[in-house]
PDB file of C-alpha atoms in Angstrom:
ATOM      1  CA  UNK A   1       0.000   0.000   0.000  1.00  0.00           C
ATOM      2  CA  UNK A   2       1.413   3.174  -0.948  1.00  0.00           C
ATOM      3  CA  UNK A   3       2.218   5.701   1.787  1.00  0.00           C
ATOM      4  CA  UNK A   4       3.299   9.366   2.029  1.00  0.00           C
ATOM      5  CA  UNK A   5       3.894  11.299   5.095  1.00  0.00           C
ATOM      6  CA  UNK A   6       4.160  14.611   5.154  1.00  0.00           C
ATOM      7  CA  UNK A   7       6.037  16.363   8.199  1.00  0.00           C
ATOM      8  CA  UNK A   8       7.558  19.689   9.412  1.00  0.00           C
ATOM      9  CA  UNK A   9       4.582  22.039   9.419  1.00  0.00           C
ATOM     10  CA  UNK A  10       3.725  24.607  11.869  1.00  0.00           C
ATOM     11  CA  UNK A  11       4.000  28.031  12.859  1.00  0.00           C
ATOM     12  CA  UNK A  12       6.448  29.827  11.915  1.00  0.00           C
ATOM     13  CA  UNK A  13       6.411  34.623  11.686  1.00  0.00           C
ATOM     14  CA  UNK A  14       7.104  36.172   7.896  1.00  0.00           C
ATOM     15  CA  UNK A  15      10.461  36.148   7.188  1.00  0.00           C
ATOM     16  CA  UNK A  16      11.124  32.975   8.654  1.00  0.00           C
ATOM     17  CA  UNK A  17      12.416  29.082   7.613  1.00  0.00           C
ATOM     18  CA  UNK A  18      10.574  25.837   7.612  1.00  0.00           C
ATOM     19  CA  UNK A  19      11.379  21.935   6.185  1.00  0.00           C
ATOM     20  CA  UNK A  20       8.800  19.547   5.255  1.00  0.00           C
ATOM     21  CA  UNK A  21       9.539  16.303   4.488  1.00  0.00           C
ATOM     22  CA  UNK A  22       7.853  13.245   2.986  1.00  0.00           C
ATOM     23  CA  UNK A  23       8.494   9.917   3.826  1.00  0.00           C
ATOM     24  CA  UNK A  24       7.237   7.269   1.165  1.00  0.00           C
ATOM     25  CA  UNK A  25       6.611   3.780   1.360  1.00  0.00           C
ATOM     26  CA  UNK A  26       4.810   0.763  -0.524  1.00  0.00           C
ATOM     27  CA  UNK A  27       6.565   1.834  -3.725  1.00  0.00           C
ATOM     28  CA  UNK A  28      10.014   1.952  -5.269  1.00  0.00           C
ATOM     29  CA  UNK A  29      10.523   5.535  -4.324  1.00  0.00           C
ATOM     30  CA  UNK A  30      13.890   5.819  -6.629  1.00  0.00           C
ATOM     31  CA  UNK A  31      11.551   5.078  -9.507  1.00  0.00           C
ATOM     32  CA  UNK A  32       9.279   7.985  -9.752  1.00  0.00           C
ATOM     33  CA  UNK A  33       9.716  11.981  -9.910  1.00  0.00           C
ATOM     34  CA  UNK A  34       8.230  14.079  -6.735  1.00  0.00           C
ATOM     35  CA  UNK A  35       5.883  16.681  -6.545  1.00  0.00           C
ATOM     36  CA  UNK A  36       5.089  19.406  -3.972  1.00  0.00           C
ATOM     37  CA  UNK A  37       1.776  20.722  -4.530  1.00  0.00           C
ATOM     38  CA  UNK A  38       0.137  23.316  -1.672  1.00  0.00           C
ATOM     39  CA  UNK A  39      -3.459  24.555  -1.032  1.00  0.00           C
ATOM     40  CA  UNK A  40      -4.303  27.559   1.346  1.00  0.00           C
ATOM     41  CA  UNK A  41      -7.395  27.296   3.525  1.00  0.00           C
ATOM     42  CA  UNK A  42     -10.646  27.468   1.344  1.00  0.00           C
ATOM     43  CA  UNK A  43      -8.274  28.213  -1.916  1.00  0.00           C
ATOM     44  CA  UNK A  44      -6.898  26.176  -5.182  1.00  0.00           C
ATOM     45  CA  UNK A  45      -4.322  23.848  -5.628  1.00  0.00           C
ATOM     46  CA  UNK A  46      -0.967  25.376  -6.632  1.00  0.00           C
ATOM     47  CA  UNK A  47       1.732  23.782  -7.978  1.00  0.00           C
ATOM     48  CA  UNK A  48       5.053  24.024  -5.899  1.00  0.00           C
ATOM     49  CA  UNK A  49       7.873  22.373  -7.163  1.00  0.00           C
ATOM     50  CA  UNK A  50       9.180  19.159  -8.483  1.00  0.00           C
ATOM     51  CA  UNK A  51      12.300  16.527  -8.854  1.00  0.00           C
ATOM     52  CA  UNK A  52      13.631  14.251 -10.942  1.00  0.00           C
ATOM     53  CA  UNK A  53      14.085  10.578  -9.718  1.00  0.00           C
ATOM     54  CA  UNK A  54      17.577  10.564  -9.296  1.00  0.00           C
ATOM     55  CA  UNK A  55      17.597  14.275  -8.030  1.00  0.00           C
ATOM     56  CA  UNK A  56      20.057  16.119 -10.452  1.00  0.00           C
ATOM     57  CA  UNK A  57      17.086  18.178 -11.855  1.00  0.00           C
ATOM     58  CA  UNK A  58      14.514  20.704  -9.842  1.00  0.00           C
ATOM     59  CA  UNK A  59      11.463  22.968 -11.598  1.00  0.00           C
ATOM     60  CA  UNK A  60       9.766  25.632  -9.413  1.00  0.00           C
ATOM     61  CA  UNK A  61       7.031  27.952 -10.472  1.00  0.00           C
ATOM     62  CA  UNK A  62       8.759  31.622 -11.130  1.00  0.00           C
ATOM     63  CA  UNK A  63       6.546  32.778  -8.337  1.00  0.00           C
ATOM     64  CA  UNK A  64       8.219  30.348  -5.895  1.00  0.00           C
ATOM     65  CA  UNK A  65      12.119  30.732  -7.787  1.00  0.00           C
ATOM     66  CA  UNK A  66      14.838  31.372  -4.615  1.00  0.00           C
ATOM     67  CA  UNK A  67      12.876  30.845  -2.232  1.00  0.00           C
ATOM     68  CA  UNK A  68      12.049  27.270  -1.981  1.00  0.00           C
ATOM     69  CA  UNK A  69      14.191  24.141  -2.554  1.00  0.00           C
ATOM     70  CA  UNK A  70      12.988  20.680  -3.203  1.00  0.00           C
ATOM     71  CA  UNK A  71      15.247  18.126  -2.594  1.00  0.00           C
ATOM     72  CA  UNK A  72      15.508  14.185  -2.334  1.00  0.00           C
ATOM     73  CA  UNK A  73      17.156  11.094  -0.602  1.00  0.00           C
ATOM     74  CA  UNK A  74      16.563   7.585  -2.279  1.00  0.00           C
ATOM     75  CA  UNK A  75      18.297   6.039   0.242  1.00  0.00           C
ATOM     76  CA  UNK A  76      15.848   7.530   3.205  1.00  0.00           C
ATOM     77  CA  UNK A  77      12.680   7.401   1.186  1.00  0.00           C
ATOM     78  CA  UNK A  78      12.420  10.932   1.597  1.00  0.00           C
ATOM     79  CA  UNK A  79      11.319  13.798   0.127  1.00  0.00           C
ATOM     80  CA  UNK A  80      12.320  17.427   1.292  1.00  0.00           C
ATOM     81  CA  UNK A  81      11.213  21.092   0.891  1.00  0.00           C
ATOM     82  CA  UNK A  82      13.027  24.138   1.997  1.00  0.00           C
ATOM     83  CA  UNK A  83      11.079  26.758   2.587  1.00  0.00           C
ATOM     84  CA  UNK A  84      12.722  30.540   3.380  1.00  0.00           C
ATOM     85  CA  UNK A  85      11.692  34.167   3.664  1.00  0.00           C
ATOM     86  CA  UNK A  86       8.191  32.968   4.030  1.00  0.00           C
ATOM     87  CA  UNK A  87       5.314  34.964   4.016  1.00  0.00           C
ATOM     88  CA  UNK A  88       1.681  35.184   4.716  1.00  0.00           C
ATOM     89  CA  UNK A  89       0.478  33.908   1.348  1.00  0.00           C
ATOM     90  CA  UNK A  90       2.338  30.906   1.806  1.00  0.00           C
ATOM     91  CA  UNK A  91       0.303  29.428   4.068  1.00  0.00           C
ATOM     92  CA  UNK A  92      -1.515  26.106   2.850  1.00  0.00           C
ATOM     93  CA  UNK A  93      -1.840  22.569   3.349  1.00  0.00           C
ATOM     94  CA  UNK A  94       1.368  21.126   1.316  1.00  0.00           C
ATOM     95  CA  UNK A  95       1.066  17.934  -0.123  1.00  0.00           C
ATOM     96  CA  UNK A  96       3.928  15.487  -1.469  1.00  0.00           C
ATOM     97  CA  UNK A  97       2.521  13.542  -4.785  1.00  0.00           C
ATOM     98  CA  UNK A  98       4.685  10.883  -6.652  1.00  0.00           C
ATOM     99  CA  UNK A  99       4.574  10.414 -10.519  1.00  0.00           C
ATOM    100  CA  UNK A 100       5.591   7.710 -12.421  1.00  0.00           C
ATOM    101  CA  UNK A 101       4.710   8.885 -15.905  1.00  0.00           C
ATOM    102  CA  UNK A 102       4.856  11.923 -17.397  1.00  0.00           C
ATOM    103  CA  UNK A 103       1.736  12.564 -18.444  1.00  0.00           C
ATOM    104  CA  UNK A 104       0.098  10.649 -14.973  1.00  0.00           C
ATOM    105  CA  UNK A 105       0.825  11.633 -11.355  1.00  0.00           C
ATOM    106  CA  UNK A 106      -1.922  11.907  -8.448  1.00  0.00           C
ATOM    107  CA  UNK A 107      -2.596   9.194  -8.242  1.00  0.00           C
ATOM    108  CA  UNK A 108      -1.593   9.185  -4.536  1.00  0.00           C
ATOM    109  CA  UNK A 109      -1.642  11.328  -2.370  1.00  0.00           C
ATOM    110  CA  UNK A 110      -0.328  11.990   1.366  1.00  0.00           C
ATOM    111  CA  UNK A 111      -3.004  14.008   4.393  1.00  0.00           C
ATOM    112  CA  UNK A 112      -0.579  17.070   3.842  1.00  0.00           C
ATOM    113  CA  UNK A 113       1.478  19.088   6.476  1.00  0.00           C
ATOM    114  CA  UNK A 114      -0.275  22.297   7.376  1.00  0.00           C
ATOM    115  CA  UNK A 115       2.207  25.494   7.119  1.00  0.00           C
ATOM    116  CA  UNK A 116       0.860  28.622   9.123  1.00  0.00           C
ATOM    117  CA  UNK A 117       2.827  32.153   8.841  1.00  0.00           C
ATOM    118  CA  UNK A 118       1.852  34.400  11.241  1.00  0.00           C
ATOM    119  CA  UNK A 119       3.085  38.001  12.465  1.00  0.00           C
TER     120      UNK A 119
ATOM    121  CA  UNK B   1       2.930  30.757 -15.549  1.00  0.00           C
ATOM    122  CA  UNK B   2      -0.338  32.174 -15.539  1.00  0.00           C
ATOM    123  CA  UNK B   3      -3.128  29.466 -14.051  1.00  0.00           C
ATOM    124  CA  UNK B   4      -5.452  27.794 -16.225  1.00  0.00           C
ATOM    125  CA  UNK B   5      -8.952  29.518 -16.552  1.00  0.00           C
ATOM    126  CA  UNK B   6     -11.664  27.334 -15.342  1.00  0.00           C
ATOM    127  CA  UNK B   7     -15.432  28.538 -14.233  1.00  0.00           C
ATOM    128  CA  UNK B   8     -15.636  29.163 -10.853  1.00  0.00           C
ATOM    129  CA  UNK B   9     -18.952  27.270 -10.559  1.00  0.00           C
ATOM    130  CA  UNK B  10     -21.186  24.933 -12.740  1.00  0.00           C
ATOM    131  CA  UNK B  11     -24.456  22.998 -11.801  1.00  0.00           C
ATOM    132  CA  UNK B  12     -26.798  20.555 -13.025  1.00  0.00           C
ATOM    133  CA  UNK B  13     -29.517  18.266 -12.173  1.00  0.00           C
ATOM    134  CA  UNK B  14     -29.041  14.538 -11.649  1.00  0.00           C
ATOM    135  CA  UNK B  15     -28.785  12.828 -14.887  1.00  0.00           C
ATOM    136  CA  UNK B  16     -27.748  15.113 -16.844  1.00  0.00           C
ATOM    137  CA  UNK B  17     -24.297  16.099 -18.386  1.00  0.00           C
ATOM    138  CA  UNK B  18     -22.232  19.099 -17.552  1.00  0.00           C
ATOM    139  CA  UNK B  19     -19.103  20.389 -19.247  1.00  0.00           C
ATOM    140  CA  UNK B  20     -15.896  22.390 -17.162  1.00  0.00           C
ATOM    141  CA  UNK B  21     -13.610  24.198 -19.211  1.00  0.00           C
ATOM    142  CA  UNK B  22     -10.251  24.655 -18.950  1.00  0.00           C
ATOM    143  CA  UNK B  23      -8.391  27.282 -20.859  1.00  0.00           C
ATOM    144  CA  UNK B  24      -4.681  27.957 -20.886  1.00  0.00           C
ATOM    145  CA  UNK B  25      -2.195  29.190 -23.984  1.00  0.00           C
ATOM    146  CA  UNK B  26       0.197  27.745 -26.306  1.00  0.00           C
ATOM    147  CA  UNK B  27       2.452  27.312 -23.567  1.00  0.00           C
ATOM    148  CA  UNK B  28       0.596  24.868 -21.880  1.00  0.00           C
ATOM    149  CA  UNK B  29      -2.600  23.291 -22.853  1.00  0.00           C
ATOM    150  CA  UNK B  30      -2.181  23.928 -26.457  1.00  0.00           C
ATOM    151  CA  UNK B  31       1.148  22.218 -26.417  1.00  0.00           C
ATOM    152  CA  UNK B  32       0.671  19.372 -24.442  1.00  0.00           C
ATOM    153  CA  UNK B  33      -1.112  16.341 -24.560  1.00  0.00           C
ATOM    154  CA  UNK B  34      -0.706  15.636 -20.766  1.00  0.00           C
ATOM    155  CA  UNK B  35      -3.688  17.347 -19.047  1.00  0.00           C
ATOM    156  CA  UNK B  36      -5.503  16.026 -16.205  1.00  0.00           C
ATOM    157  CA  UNK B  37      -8.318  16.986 -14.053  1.00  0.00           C
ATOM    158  CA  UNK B  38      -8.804  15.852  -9.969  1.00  0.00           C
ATOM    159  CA  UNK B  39     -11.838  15.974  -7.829  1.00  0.00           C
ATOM    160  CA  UNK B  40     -11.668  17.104  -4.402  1.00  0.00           C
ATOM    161  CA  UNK B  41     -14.821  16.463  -1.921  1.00  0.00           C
ATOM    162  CA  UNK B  42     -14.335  19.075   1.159  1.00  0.00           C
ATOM    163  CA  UNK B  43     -12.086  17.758   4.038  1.00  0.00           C
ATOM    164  CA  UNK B  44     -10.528  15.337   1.561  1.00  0.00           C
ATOM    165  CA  UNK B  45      -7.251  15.190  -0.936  1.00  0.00           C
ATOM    166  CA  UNK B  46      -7.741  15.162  -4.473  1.00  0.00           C
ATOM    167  CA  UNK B  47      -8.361  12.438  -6.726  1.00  0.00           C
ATOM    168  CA  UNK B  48      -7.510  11.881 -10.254  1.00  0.00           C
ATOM    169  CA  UNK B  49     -10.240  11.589 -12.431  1.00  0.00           C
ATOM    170  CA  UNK B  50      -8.685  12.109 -15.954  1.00  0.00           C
ATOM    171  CA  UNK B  51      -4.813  12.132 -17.342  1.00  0.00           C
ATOM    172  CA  UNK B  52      -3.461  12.439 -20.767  1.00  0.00           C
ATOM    173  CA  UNK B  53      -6.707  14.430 -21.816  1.00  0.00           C
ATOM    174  CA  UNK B  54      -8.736  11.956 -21.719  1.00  0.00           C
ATOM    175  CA  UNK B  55      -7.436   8.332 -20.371  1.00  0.00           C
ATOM    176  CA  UNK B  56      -9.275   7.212 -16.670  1.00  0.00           C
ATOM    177  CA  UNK B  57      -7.575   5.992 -14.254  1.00  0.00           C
ATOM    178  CA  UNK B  58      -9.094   2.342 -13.288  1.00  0.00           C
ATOM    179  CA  UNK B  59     -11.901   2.381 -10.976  1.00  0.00           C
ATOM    180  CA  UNK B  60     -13.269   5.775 -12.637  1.00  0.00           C
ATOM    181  CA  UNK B  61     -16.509   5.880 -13.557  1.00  0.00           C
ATOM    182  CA  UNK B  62     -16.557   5.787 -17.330  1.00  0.00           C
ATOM    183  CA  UNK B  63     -19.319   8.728 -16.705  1.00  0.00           C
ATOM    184  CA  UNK B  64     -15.858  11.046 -16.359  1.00  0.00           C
ATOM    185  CA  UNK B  65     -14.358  12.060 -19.854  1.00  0.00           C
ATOM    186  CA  UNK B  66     -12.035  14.321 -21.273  1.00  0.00           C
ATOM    187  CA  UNK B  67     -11.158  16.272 -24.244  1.00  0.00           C
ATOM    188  CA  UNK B  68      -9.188  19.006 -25.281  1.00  0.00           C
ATOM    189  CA  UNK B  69      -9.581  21.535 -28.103  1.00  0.00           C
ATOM    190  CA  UNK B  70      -6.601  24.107 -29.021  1.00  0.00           C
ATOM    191  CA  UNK B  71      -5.749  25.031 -25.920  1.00  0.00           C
ATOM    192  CA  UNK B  72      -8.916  24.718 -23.976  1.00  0.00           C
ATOM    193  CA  UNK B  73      -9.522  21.344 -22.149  1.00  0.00           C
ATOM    194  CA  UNK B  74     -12.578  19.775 -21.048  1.00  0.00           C
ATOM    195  CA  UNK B  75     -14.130  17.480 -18.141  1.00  0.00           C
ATOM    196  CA  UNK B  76     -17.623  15.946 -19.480  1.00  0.00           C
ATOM    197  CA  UNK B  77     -19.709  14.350 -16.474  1.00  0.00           C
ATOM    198  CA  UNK B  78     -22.531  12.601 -17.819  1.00  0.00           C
ATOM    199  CA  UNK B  79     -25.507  11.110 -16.232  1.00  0.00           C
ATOM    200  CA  UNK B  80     -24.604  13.528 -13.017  1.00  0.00           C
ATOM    201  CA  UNK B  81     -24.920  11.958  -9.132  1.00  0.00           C
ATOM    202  CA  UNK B  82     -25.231  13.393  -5.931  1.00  0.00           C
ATOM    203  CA  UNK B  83     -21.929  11.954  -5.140  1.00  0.00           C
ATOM    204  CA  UNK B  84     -20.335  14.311  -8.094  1.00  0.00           C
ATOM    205  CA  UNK B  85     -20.439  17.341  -6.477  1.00  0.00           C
ATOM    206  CA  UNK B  86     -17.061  18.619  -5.169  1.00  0.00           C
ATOM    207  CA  UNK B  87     -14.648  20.528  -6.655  1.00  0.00           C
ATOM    208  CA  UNK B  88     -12.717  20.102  -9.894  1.00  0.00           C
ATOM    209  CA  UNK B  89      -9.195  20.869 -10.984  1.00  0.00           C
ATOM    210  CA  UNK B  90      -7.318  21.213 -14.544  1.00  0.00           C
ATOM    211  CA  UNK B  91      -3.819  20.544 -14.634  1.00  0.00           C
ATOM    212  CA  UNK B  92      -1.224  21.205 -17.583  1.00  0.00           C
ATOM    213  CA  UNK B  93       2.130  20.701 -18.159  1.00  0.00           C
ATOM    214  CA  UNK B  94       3.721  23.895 -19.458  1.00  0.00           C
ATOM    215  CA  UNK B  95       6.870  24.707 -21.650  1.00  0.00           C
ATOM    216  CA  UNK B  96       8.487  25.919 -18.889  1.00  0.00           C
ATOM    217  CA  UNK B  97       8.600  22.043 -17.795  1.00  0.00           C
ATOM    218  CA  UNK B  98       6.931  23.033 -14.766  1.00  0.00           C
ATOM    219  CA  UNK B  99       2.556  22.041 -14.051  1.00  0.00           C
ATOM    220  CA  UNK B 100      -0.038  24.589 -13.535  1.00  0.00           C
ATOM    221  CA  UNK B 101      -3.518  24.486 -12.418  1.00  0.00           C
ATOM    222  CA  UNK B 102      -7.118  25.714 -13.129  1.00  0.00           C
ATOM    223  CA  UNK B 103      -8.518  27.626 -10.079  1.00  0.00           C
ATOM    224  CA  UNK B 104     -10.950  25.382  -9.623  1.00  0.00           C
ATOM    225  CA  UNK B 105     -14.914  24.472 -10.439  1.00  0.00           C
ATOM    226  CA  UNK B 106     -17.165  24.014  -7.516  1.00  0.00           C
ATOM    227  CA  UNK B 107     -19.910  21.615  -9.395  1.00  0.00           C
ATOM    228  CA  UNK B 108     -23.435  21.669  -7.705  1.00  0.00           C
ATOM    229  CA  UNK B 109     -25.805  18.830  -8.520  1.00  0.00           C
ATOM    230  CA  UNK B 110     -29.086  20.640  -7.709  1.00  0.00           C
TER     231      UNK B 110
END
């Protein structure tokens, strides 16, 4: 059964740093490209950032370009966003979502980890 | 990367067929043949309905279908249930080899 986790939400004042991660599990994780897609309370999803299996190649949204990095380790089962300078708007529920294909990925899904930027 | 242009809301009675639109450029949609569309109930995470335009995942209800026109994609729910009303993404892949989405269709089955 496929699992994702997401971790490392919480509060956190503008300006400041957060890490998610996503542990996977029930599938070969080194086989399929990541995705980190958020959704603010009562809004839209909106596409975050994504990696290539083996990690050597990264795509971000210009909206989201130096401040977040997505990042991997096969060996861990993990997946990883760095988030910096946050701000008020990035707020959401931030899910990790594998893909196998690339025309097919949601196929799972993890609950999300809930990011909150206060002042 | 501009987001895909869907209708904020749709509705129909049960039975019949609605249609969502999904409208991007020539950077996206009308490049691409991989679009897809999730549903999302309240309280719960998406779930993929259509990918590649118009292939279903299995255990879909062949009631979903997709097309796409130029650069305008469509979700096509015929014979419409109770148990279809939620909201509705689009999802493109775009020349910048990132994804974007629609905004989102709230469908109401009256």
């Amino acid at each position: 059964e496929v699992q994702l986790v997401e971790s490392g939400g919480g509060l956190v004042q503008p300006g400041g740093s957060l890490r998610l991660s996503c542990s996977a599990s029930g599938f070969t994780f080194s086989n399929y490209a990541m995705h980190w897609v958020r959704q603010a309370p009562g809004k839209g999803l909106e596409y975050v950032s994504a990696i290539s299996r083996d990690g050597d190649k990264t795509y971000y949204p210009d909206s989201l370009k130096g401040r977040f990095t997505i990042s991997r380790d096969n060996s861990k089962n993990t997946l990883y966003l760095q988030m910096s300078s946050l701000r008020g708007d990035d707020t959401a529920l931030y899910y990790c979502v594998p893909q196998k294909d690339l025309g097919r990925w949601g196929d799972y899904w993890g609950q999300g980890t809930l990011v909150t930027v206060y002042s | 990367q501009s987001a895909l242009t869907q209708p904020a809301s749709v509705s129909g009675s049960p039975g019949q067929s609605i249609t969502i639109s999904c409208t991007g450029t020539s950077s996206d949609i009308g490049n691409f043949k991989y679009v897809s569309w999730y549903q999302q109930h309240p309280g719960k995470v998406p779930k993929l309905m259509i990918y590649n335009v118009s292939d279903r995942p299995s255990g879909v209800s062949n009631r979903f279908s997709g097309s796409k026109s130029g650069s305008t994609a469509s979700l096509t729910i015929s014979g419409l249930q109770a148990e279809d009303e939620a909201d509705y993404y689009c999802n493109s892949f775009a020349t910048s080899r990132t994804w974007v989405f629609g905004g989102g269709t709230k469908l109401t089955v009256l």
